[in-house]
Structure formats: C-alpha cells, structure tokens
mmCIF file of C-alpha atoms in Angstrom:
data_model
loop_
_atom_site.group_PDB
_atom_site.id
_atom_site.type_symbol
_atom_site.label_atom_id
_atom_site.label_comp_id
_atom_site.label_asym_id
_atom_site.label_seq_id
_atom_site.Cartn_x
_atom_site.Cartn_y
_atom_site.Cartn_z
ATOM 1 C CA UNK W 1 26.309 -15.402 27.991
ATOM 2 C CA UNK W 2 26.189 -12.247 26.297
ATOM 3 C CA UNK W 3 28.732 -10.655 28.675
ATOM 4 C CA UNK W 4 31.098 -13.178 28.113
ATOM 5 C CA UNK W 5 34.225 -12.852 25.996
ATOM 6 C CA UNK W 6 33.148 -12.689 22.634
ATOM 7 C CA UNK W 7 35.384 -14.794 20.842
ATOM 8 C CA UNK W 8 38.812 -16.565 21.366
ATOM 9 C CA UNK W 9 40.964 -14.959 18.320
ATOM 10 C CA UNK W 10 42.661 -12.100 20.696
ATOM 11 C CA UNK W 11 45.397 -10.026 18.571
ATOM 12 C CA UNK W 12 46.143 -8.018 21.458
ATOM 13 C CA UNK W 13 45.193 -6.959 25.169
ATOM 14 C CA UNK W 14 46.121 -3.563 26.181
ATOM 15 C CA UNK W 15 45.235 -1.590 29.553
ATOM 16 C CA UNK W 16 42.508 0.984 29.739
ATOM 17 C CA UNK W 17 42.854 4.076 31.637
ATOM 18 C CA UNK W 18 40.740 3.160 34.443
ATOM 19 C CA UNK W 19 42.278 -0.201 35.125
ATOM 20 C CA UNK W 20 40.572 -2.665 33.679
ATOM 21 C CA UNK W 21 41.251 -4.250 30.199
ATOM 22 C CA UNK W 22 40.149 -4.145 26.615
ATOM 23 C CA UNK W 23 40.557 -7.098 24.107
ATOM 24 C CA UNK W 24 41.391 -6.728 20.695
ATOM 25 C CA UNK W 25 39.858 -9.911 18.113
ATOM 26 C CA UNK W 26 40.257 -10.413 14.683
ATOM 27 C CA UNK W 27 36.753 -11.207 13.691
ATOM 28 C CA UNK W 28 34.447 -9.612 16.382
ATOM 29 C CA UNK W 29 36.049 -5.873 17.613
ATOM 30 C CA UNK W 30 36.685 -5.084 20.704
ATOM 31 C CA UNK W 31 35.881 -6.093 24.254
ATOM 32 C CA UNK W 32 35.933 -4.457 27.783
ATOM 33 C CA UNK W 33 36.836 -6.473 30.487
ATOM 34 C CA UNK W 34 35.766 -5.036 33.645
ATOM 35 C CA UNK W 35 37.400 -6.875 36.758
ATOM 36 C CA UNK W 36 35.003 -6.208 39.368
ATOM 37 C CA UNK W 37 31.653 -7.246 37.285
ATOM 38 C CA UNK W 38 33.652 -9.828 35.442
ATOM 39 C CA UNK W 39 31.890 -8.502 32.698
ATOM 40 C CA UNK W 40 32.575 -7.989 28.978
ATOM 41 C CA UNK W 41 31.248 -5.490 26.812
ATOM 42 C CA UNK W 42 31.733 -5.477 23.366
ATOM 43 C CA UNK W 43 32.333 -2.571 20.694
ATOM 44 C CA UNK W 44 31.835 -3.924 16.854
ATOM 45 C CA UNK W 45 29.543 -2.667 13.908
ATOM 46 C CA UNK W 46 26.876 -4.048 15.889
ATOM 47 C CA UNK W 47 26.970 -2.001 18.809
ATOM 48 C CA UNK W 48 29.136 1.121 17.164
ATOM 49 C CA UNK W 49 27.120 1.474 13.416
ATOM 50 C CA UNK W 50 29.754 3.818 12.127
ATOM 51 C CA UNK W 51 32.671 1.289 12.945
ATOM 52 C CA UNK W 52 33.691 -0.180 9.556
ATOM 53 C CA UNK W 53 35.004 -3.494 10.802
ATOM 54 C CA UNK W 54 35.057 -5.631 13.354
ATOM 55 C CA UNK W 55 38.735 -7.170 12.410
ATOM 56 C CA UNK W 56 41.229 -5.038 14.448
ATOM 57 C CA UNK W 57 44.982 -5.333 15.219
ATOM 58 C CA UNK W 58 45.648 -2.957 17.999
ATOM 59 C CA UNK W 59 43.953 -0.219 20.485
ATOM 60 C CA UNK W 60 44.723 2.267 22.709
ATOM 61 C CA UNK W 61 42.723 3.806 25.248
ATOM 62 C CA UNK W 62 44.126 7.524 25.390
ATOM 63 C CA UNK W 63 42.823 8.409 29.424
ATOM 64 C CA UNK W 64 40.981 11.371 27.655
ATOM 65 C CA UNK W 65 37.751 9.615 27.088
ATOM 66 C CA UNK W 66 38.868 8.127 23.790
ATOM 67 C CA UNK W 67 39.229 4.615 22.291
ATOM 68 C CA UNK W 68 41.476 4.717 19.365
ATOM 69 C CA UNK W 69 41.093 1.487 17.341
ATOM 70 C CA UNK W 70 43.293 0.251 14.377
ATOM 71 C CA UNK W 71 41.821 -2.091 12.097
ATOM 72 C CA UNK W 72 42.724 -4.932 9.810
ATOM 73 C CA UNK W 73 42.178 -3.490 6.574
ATOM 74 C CA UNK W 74 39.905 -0.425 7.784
ATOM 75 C CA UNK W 75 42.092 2.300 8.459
ATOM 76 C CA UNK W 76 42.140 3.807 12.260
ATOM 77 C CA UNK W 77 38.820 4.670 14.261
ATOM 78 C CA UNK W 78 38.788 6.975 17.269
ATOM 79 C CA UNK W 79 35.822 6.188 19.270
ATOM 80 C CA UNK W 80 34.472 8.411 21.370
ATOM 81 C CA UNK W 81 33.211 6.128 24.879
ATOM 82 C CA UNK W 82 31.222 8.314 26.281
ATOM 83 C CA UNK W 83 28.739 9.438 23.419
ATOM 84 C CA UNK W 84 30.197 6.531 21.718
ATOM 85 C CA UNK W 85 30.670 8.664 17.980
ATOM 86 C CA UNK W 86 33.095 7.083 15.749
ATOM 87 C CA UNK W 87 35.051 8.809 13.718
ATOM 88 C CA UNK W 88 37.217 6.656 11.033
ATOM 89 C CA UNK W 89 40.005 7.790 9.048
ATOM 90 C CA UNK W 90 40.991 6.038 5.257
ATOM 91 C CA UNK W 91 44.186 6.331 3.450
ATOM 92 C CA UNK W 92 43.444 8.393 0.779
ATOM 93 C CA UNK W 93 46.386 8.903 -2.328
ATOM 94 C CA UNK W 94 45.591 12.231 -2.774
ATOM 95 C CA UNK W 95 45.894 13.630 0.316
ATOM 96 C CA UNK W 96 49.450 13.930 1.875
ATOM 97 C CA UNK W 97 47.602 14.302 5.565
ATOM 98 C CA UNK W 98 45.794 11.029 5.122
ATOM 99 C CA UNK W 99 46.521 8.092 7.376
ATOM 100 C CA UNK W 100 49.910 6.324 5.027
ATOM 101 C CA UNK W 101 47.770 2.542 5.039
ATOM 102 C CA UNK W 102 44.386 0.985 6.211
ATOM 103 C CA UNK W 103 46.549 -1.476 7.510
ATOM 104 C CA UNK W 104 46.909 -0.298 11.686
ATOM 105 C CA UNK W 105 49.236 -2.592 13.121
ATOM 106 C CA UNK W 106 49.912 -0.368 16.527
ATOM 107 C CA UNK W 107 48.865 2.706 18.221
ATOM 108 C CA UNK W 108 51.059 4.578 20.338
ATOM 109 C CA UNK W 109 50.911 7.623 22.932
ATOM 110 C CA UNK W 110 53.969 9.218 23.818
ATOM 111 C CA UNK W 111 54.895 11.202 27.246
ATOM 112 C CA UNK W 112 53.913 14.220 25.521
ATOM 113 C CA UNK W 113 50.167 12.811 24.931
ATOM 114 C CA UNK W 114 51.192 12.430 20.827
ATOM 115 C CA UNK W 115 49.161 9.880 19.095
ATOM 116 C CA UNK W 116 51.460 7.621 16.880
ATOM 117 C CA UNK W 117 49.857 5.494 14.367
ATOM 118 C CA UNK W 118 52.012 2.645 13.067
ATOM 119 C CA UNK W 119 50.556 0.825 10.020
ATOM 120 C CA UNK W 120 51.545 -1.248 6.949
ATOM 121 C CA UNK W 121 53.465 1.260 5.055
ATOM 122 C CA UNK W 122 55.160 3.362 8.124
ATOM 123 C CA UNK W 123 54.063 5.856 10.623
ATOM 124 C CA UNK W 124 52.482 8.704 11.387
ATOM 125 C CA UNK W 125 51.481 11.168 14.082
ATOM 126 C CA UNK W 126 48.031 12.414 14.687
ATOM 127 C CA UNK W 127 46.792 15.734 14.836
ATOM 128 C CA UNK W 128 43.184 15.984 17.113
ATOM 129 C CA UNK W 129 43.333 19.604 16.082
ATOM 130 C CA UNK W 130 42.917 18.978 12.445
ATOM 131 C CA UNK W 131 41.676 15.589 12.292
ATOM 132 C CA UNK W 132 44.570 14.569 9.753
ATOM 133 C CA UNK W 133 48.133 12.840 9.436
ATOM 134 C CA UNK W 134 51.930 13.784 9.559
ATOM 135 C CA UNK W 135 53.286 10.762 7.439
ATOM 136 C CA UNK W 136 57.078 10.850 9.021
ATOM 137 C CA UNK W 137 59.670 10.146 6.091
ATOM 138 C CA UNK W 138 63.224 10.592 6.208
ATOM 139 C CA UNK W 139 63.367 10.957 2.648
ATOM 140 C CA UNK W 140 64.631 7.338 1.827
ATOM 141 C CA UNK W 141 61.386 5.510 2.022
ATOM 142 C CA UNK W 142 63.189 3.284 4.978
ATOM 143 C CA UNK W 143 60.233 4.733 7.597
ATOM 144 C CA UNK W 144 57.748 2.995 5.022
ATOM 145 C CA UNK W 145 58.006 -0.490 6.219
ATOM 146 C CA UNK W 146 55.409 -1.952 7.959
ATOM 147 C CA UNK W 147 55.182 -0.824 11.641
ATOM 148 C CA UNK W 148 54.852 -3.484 14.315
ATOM 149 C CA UNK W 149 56.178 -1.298 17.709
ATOM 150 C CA UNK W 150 56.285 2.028 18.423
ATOM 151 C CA UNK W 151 58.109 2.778 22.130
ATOM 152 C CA UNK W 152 59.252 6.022 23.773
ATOM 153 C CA UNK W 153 62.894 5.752 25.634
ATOM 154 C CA UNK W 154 63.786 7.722 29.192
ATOM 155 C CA UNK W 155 65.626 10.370 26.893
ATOM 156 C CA UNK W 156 62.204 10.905 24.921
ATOM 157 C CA UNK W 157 63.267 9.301 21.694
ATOM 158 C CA UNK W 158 61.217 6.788 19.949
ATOM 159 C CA UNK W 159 61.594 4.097 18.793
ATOM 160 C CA UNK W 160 59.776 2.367 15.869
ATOM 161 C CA UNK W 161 60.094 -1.073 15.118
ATOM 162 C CA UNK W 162 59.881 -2.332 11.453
ATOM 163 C CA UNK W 163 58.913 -5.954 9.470
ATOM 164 C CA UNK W 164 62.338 -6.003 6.806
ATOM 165 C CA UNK W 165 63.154 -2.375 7.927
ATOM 166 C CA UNK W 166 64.842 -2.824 11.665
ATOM 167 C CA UNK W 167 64.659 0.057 14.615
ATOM 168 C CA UNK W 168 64.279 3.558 13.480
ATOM 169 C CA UNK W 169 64.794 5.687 16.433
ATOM 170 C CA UNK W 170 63.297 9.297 15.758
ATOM 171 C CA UNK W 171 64.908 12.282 18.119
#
C-alpha cells in the first residue's frame, strides 16, 4: 500500500500545525499521517529531488507553511509544503553563519516564533531573513556539546539539553 507507513524505524513523531502527524525514519524521510484519510504521504529524495537524505532525526512543522527537517548527517532542510522547494543548509568551516554540524538532532520554535536548531556540536538560532546561523557560545565551548532538547520555560528562558554537557539555560 503505497499510502501506508513507509517503514518501521521512527526516530521521532512530532505534531503538525493542522493536527495531524508527521513521522520522522531513519532510512526513508518523512511521513504525513493524516487522521481522517488514514493516509500517509511521504517526503524523501524521491518525492522532494533537492532533499539530500532520507535519514532524519527530528522535524518541526513551523504553522507558517514550512517543514523544517534535520537530518542524520545532512545538515537541516526547510521544506517549503506548499510549492514543496527545499532549501538545505551545510556546515561550512569558513563561514561563522553556517549551521555549527550536519548532525540535526532537534528543532525547536520558541514563543517568539525563533527557530532553534540543536545539532551535534551545539546550537543555533535561525535567521529566515538572511538564510544563515547565530552559533550561540558562551565563550567556554560548554554550548558545543551535542544537543538532544531544546525547551522554552513560562519565564521565556530556554533550556537546552546536552549529551556530557548537562542543562544550559539561556535568558
């Protein structure tokens, strides 16, 4: 069944912004569940050509008509759903503005619509505007850890969590 989940290796299920569900996989993108049709309806380098991978961590439907997508060892993608246009962003070592890893391990947006990326080497905040990166530091390298959860508390701080580098909370 083509409109059937499109394989079982899930690394995450998050909520899309009209209700129903998309499906992270390791090997195979991303599916839409849609709970009425009980339908599935899958985004990979087959049906997106510009999407460089189909092995993905983490997405995050943005309720602006955007599917941001962070990949394996790809970097982050930012589809677009309705003209369905990827665009994909690489860490690149000579450009301070450039995603900090290709590693995406989560995607969060905050209460003021800020996209955080979290990846393998720290965190970052998007700018739509100019399509590029702040890398946050601290100046001790101890926001370079790799990024697993990124959550926003009642009093608007965040809070990042961190594989061998604990809870930063940023004010």
């Amino acid at each position: 069944d083509p409109h059937s989940l499109i394989t079982n290796d899930i690394t995450k299920i998050v909520a899309a912004a009209d209700g129903n569900i998309w499906i992270c996989t390791y090997w195979r993108g991303v599916d839409y569940f849609d709970k009425k049709s009980k339908r599935f309806t899958h985004y990979n380098t087959t049906t997106l050509t510009n999407l460089p991978s189909d092995n993905v961590w983490t997405a995050l439907d943005s309720n602006d008509g955007n599917l941001y997508i962070g990949h394996v060892r790809d970097g982050l993608s930012i589809v677009n759903l309705a003209t369905r246009k990827v665009k994909n962003f690489r860490h690149n070592r000579a450009d301070a503005n450039s995603i900090p890893a290709d590693e995406v391990t989560c995607i969060y947006k905050d209460k003021l619509n800020n996209i955080w990326v979290g990846t393998s080497k720290g965190v970052a905040l998007y700018n739509p505007q100019k399509d590029n990166f702040m890398v946050v530091n601290n100046g001790k390298n101890s926001l370079s850890h790799k990024v697993y959860s990124i959550i926003q508390t009642n009093d608007n701080k965040l809070w990042i969590a961190m594989e061998q580098g604990g809870i930063a909370i940023l004010d």
